[in-house]
Tab-separated table of C-alpha atoms in Angstrom:
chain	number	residue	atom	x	y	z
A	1	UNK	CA	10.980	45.312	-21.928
A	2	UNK	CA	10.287	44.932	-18.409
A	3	UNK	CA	9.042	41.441	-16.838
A	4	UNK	CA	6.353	40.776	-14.634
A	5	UNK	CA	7.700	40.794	-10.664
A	6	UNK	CA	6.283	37.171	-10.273
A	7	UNK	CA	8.872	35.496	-12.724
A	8	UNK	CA	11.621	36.678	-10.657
A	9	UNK	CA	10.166	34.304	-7.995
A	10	UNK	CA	9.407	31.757	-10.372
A	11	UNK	CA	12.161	31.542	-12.423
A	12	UNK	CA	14.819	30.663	-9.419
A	13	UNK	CA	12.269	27.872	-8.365
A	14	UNK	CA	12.548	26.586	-11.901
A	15	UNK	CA	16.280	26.771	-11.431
A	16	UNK	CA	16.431	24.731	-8.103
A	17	UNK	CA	14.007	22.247	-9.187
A	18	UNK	CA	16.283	21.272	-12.213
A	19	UNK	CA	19.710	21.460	-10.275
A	20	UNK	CA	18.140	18.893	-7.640
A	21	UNK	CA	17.079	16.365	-10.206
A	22	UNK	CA	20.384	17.119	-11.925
A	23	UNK	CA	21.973	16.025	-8.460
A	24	UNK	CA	20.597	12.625	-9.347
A	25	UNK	CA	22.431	10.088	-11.053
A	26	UNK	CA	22.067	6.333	-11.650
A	27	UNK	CA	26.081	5.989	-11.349
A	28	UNK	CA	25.609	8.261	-8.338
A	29	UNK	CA	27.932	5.865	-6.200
A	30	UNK	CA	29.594	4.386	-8.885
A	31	UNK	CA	32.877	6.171	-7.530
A	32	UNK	CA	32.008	5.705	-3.989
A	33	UNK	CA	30.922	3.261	-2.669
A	34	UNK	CA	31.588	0.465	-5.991
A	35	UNK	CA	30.180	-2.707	-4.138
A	36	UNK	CA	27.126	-0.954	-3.456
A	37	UNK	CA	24.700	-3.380	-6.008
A	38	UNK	CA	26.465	-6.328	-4.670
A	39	UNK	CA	25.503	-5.491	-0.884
A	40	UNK	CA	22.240	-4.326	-1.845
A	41	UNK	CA	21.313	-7.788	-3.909
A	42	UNK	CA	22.926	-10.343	-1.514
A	43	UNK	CA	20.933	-8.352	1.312
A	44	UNK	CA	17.700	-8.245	-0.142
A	45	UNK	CA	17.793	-12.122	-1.659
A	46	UNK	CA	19.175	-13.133	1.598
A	47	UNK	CA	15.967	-11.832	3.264
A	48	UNK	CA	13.678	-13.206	0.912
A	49	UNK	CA	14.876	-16.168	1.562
A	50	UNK	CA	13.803	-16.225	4.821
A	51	UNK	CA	11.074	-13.795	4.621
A	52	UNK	CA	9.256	-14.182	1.218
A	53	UNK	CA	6.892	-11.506	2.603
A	54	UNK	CA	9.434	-9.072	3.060
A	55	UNK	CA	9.224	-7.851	-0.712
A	56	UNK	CA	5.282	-6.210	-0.023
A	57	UNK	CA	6.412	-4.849	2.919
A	58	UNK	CA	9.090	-3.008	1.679
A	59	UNK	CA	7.416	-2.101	-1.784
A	60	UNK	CA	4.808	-0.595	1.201
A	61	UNK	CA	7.010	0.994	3.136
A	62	UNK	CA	8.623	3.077	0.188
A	63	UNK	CA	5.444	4.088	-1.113
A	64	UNK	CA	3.915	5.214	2.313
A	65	UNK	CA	7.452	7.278	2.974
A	66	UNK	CA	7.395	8.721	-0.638
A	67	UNK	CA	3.608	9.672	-0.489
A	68	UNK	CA	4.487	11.448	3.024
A	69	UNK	CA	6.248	14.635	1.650
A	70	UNK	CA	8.916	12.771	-0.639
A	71	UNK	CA	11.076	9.720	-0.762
A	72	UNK	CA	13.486	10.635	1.920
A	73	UNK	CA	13.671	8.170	3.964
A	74	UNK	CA	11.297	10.368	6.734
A	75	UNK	CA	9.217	7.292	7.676
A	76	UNK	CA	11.997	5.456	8.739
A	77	UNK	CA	12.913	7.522	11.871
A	78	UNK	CA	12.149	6.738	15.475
A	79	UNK	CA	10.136	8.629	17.908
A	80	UNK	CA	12.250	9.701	21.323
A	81	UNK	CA	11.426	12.450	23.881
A	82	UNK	CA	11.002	15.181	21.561
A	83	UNK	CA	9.516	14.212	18.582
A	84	UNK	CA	6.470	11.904	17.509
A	85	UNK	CA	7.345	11.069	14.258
A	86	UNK	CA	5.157	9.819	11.096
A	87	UNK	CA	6.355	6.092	12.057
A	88	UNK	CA	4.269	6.212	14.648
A	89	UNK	CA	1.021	7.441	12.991
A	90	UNK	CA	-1.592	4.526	13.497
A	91	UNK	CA	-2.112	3.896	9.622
A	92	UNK	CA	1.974	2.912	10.106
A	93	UNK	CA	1.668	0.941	13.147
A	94	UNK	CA	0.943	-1.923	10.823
A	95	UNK	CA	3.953	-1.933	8.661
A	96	UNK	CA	6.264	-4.578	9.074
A	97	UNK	CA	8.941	-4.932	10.823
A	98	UNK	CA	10.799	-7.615	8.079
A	99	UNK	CA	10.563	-4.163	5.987
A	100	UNK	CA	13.031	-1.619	8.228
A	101	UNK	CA	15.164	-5.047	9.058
A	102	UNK	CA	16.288	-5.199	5.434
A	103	UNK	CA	17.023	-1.509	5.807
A	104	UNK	CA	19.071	-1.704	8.729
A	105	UNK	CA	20.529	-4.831	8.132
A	106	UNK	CA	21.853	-3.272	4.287
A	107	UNK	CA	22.869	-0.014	5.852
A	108	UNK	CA	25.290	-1.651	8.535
A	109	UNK	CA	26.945	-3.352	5.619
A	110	UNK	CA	27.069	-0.225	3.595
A	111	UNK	CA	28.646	1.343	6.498
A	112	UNK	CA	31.425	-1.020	6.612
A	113	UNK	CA	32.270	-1.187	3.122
A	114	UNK	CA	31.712	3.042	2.385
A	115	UNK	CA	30.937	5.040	5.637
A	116	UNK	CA	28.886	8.004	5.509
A	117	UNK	CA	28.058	7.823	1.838
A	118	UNK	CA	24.813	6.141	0.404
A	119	UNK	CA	21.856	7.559	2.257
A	120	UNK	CA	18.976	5.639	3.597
A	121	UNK	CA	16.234	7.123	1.488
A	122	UNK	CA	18.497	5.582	-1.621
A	123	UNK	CA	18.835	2.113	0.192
A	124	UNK	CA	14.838	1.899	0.747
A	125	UNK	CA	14.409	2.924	-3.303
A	126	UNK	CA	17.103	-0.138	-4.086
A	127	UNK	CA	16.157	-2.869	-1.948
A	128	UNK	CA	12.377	-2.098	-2.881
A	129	UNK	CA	13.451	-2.332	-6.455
A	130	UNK	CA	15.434	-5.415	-6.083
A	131	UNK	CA	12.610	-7.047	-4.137
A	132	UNK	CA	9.822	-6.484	-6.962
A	133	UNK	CA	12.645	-7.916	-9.404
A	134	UNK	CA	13.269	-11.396	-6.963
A	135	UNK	CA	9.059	-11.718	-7.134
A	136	UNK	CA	9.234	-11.502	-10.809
A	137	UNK	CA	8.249	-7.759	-11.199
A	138	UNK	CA	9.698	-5.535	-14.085
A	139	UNK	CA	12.817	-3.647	-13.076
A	140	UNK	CA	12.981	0.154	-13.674
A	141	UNK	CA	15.911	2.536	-13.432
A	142	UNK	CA	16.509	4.432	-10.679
A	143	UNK	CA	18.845	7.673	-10.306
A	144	UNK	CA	20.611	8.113	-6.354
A	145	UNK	CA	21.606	10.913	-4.848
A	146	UNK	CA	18.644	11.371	-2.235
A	147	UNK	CA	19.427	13.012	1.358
A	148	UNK	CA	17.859	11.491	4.190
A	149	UNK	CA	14.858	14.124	5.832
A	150	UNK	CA	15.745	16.654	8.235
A	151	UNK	CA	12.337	16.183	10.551
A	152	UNK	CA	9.818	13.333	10.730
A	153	UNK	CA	6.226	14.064	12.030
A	154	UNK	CA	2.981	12.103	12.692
A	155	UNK	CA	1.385	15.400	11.683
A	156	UNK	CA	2.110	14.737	7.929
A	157	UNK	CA	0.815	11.689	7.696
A	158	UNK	CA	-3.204	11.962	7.937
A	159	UNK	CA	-4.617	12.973	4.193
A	160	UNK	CA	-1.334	11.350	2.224
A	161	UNK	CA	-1.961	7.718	2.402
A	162	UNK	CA	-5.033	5.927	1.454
A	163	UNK	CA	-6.669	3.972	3.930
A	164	UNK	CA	-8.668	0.691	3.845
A	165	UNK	CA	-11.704	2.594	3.549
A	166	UNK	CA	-10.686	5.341	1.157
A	167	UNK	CA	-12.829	6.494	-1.685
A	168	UNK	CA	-12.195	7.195	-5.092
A	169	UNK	CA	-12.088	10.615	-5.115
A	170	UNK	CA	-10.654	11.289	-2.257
A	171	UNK	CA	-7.746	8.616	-3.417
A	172	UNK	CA	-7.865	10.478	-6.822
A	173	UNK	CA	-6.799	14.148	-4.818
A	174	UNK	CA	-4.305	12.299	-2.979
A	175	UNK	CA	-2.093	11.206	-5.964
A	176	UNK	CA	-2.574	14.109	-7.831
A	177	UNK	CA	-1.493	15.807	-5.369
A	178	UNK	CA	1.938	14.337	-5.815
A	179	UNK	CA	1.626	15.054	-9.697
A	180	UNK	CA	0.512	11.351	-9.976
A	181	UNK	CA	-2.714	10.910	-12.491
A	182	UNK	CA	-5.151	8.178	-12.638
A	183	UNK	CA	-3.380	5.463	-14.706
A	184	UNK	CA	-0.366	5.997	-12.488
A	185	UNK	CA	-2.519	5.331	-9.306
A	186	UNK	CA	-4.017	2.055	-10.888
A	187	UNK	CA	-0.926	0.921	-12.051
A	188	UNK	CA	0.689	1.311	-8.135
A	189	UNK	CA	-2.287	-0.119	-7.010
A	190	UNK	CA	-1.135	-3.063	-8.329
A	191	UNK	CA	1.575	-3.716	-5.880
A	192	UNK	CA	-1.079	-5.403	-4.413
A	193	UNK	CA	-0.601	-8.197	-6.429
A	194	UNK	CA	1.756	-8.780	-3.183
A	195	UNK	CA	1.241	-9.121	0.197
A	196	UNK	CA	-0.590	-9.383	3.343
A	197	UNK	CA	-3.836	-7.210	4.855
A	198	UNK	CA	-5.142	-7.828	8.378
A	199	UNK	CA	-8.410	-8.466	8.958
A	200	UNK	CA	-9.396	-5.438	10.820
A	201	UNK	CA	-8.664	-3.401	7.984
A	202	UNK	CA	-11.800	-5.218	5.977
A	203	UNK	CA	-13.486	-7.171	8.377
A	204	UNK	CA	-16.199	-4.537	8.377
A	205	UNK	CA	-17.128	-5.220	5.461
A	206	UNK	CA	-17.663	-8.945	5.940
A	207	UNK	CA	-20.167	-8.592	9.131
A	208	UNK	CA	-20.980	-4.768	9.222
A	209	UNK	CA	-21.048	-3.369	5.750
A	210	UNK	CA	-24.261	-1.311	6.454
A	211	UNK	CA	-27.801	-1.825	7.963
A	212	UNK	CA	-29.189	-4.020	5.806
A	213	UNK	CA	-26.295	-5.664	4.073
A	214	UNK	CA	-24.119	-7.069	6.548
A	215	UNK	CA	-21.990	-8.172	3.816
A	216	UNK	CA	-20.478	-6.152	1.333
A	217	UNK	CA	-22.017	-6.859	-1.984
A	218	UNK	CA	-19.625	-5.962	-4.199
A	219	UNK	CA	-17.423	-8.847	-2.855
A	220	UNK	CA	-17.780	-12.460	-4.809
A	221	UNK	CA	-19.625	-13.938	-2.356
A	222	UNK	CA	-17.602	-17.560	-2.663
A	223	UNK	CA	-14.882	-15.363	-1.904
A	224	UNK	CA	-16.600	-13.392	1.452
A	225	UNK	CA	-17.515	-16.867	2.410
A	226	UNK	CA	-13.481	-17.637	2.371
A	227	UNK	CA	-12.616	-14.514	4.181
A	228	UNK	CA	-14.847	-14.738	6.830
A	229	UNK	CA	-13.509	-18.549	7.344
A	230	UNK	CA	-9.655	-16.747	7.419
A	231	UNK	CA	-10.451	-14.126	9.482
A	232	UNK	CA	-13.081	-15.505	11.907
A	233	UNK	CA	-10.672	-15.042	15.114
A	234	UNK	CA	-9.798	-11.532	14.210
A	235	UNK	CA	-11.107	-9.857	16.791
A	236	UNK	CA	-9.301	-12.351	19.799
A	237	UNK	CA	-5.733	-12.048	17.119
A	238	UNK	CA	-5.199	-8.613	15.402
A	239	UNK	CA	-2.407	-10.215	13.589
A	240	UNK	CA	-4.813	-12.558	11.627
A	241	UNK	CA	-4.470	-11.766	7.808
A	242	UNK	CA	-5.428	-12.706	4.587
A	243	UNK	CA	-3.320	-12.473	1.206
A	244	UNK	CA	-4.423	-9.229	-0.857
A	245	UNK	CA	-3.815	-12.126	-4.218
A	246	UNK	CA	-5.092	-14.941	-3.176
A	247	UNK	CA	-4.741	-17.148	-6.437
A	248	UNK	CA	-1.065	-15.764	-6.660
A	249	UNK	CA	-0.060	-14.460	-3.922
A	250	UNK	CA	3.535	-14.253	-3.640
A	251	UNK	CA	4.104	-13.449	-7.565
A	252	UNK	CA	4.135	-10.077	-9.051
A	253	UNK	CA	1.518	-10.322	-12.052
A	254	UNK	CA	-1.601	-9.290	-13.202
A	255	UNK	CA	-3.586	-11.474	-11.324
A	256	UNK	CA	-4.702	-8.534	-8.447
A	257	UNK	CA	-6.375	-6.428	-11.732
A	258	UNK	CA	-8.426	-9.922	-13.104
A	259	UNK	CA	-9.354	-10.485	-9.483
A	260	UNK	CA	-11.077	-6.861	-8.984
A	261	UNK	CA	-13.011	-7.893	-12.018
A	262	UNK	CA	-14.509	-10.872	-10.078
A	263	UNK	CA	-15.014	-9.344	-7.009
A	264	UNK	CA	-12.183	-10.298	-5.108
A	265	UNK	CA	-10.699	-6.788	-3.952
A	266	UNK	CA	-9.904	-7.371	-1.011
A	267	UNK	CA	-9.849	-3.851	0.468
A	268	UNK	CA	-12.560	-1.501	-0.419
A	269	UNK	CA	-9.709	1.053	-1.669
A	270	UNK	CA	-9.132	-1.808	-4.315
A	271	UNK	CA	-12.818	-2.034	-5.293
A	272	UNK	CA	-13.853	1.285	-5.821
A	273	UNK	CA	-11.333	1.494	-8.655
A	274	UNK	CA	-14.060	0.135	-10.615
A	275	UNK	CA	-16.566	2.838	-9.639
A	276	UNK	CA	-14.618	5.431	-11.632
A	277	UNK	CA	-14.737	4.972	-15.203
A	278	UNK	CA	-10.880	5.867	-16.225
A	279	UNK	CA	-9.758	3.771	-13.322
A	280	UNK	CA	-12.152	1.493	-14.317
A	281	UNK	CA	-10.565	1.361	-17.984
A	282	UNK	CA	-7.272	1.054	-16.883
A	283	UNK	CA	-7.880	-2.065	-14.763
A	284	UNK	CA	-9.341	-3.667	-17.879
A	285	UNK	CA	-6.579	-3.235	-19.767
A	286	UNK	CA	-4.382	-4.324	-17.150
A	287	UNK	CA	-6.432	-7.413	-16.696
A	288	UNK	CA	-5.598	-8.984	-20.348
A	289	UNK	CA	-2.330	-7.275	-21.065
A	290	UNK	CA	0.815	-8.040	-18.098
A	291	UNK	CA	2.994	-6.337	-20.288
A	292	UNK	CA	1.393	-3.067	-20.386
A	293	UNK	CA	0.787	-3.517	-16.611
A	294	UNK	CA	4.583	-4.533	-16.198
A	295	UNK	CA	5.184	-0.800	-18.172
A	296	UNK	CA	3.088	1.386	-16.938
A	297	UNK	CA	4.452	0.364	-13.197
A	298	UNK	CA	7.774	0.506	-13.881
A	299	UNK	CA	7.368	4.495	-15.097
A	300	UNK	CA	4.780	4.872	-12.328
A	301	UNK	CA	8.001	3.868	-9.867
A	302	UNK	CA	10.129	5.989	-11.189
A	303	UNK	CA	8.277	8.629	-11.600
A	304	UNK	CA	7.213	8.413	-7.920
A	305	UNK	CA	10.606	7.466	-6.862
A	306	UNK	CA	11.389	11.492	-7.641
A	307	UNK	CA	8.682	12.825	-5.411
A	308	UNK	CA	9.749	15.421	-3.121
A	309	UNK	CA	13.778	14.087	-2.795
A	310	UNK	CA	16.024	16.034	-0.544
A	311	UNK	CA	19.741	16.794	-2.345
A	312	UNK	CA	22.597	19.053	-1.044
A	313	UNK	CA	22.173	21.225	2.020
A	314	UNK	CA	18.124	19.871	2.345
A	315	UNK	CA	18.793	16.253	4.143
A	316	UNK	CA	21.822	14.453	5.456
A	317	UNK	CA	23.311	10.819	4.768
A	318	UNK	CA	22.336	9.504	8.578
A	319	UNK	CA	24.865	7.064	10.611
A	320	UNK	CA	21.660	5.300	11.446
A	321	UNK	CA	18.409	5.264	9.773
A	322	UNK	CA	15.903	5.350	12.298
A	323	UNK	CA	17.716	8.147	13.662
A	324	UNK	CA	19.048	11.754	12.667
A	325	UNK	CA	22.484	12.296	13.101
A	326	UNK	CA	21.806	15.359	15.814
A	327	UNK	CA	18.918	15.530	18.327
A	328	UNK	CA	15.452	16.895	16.529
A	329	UNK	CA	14.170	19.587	19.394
């Protein structure tokens, strides 16, 4: 019987797929480099310490270098003379710099313990792990292996992350396009239980929501009255921000879904997830039940965590991680 020509394309796809997530492995490094979980942990808590904000902005920066072709550590690379690369698209300018600190800081001390062995892309997925963990988050299992990208460029960027200003549908497309469906996308959204916005990114729609409405009305207006007290100076300090939780906003909970449902999303991307119904649905649910929300995050990271990885011959383990290990022409 004679197959159709297009399986003989398909089928070796199939194949590849399957051998790359095979390449994965929780005990990846197990053999390797055996003090990796203590250098990761002491790292990480050792930063927090310091830097309680440091957990958002490394929960951010994984998911903005995941939803940028694949968790592979792409984001973390530096611009120089021949390439512009994704760090330096503007919707990155903002992320902090507390967030590829940790990185470095763990990857020199992986270096001296096991050189040339755990990637950066798999350092990023731990620490980010470990962080939601220290801020009371559920922990998840995670399986190593990733290579580090080959290229980095600001060109990827536009169309993969959400902005401030995103809508529904259009933030909808975006995760599905990375096989993500709508209860995973309001479950990730609630990594802003965490964290910090600045004002610039929402202050438009505290004076200049439209026309008629300065103000934008699906905020609680007790609450736009607060912002606009925080974030009155925003336009002399574009640092100025405000806490994306503010009734708990250093604790991973539930709190960022109950607050949606009293108009306090801070960002508009946060409040249009009402404006869908099956979003909608999901935030109610996560609202009353933590447990569920604790879940369905955990699988959502994981699940992301897998997005477009590099293994064998398609990345590299770099020396450093804001650079590759030859010259990018």
């Amino acid at each position: 019987m004679a197959f159709p020509s297009f399986l003989f394309l398909i089928i070796p796809l199939l194949i590849s797929l399957r051998f790359s997530q095979a390449q994965l492995s929780p005990d990846y490094y197990k053999a390797s480099c055996p003090d990796l979980d203590n250098i990761i942990r002491d790292t990480v808590t050792s930063k927090h310490k310091t830097y309680p904000t440091a957990a958002a902005a490394t929960l951010r920066l994984f998911f903005q270098d995941c939803m940028i072709g694949g968790c592979d550590a792409s984001l973390l690379i530096s611009s120089n003379a021949f390439n512009k690369a994704e760090r330096d698209a503007d919707i990155n300018l903002s992320l902090s710099g507390d967030a590829f600190d940790v990185i470095v800081r763990t990857k020199t001390a992986l270096e001296l313990s096991c050189p040339g062995i755990v990637s950066c892309s798999d350092i990023l997925a731990l620490a980010t792990r470990n962080f939601i963990n220290l801020v009371g988050g559920p922990s998840y299992t995670l399986h190593l292996g990733r290579k580090d990208s080959l290229e980095s460029s600001i060109s990827k960027v536009e169309g993969n992350v959400p902005r401030a200003n995103t809508s529904i549908d259009e933030i909808i497309k975006m995760f599905e396009s990375k096989k993500l469906t709508v209860q995973e996308m309001v479950a990730l959204s609630g990594a802003h239980t965490i964290g910090l916005s600045h004002c610039k990114e929402f202050a438009y729609r505290l004076y200049n929501y439209n026309r008629n409405t300065p103000t934008d009305p699906s905020y609680n207006p007790k609450y736009a009255e607060a912002l606009k007290t925080v974030c009155k100076d925003y336009e002399k300090n574009p640092a100025m921000s405000a806490f994306n939780d503010a009734v708990t906003p250093s604790k991973f909970d539930n709190m960022y879904y109950q607050n949606l449902l009293k108009g306090m999303g801070l960002l508009e991307s946060d409040s249009v997830l009402l404006k869908d119904p099956k979003a909608k649905s999901f935030v109610q649910l996560y609202a009353t039940d933590q447990t569920a929300f604790f879940n369905d995050f955990a699988r959502a990271m994981e699940k992301l965590s897998h997005f477009g990885v590099k293994t064998g011959n398609q990345g590299e383990v770099r020396r450093k991680c804001d650079a590759f290990n030859s010259i990018q022409t």
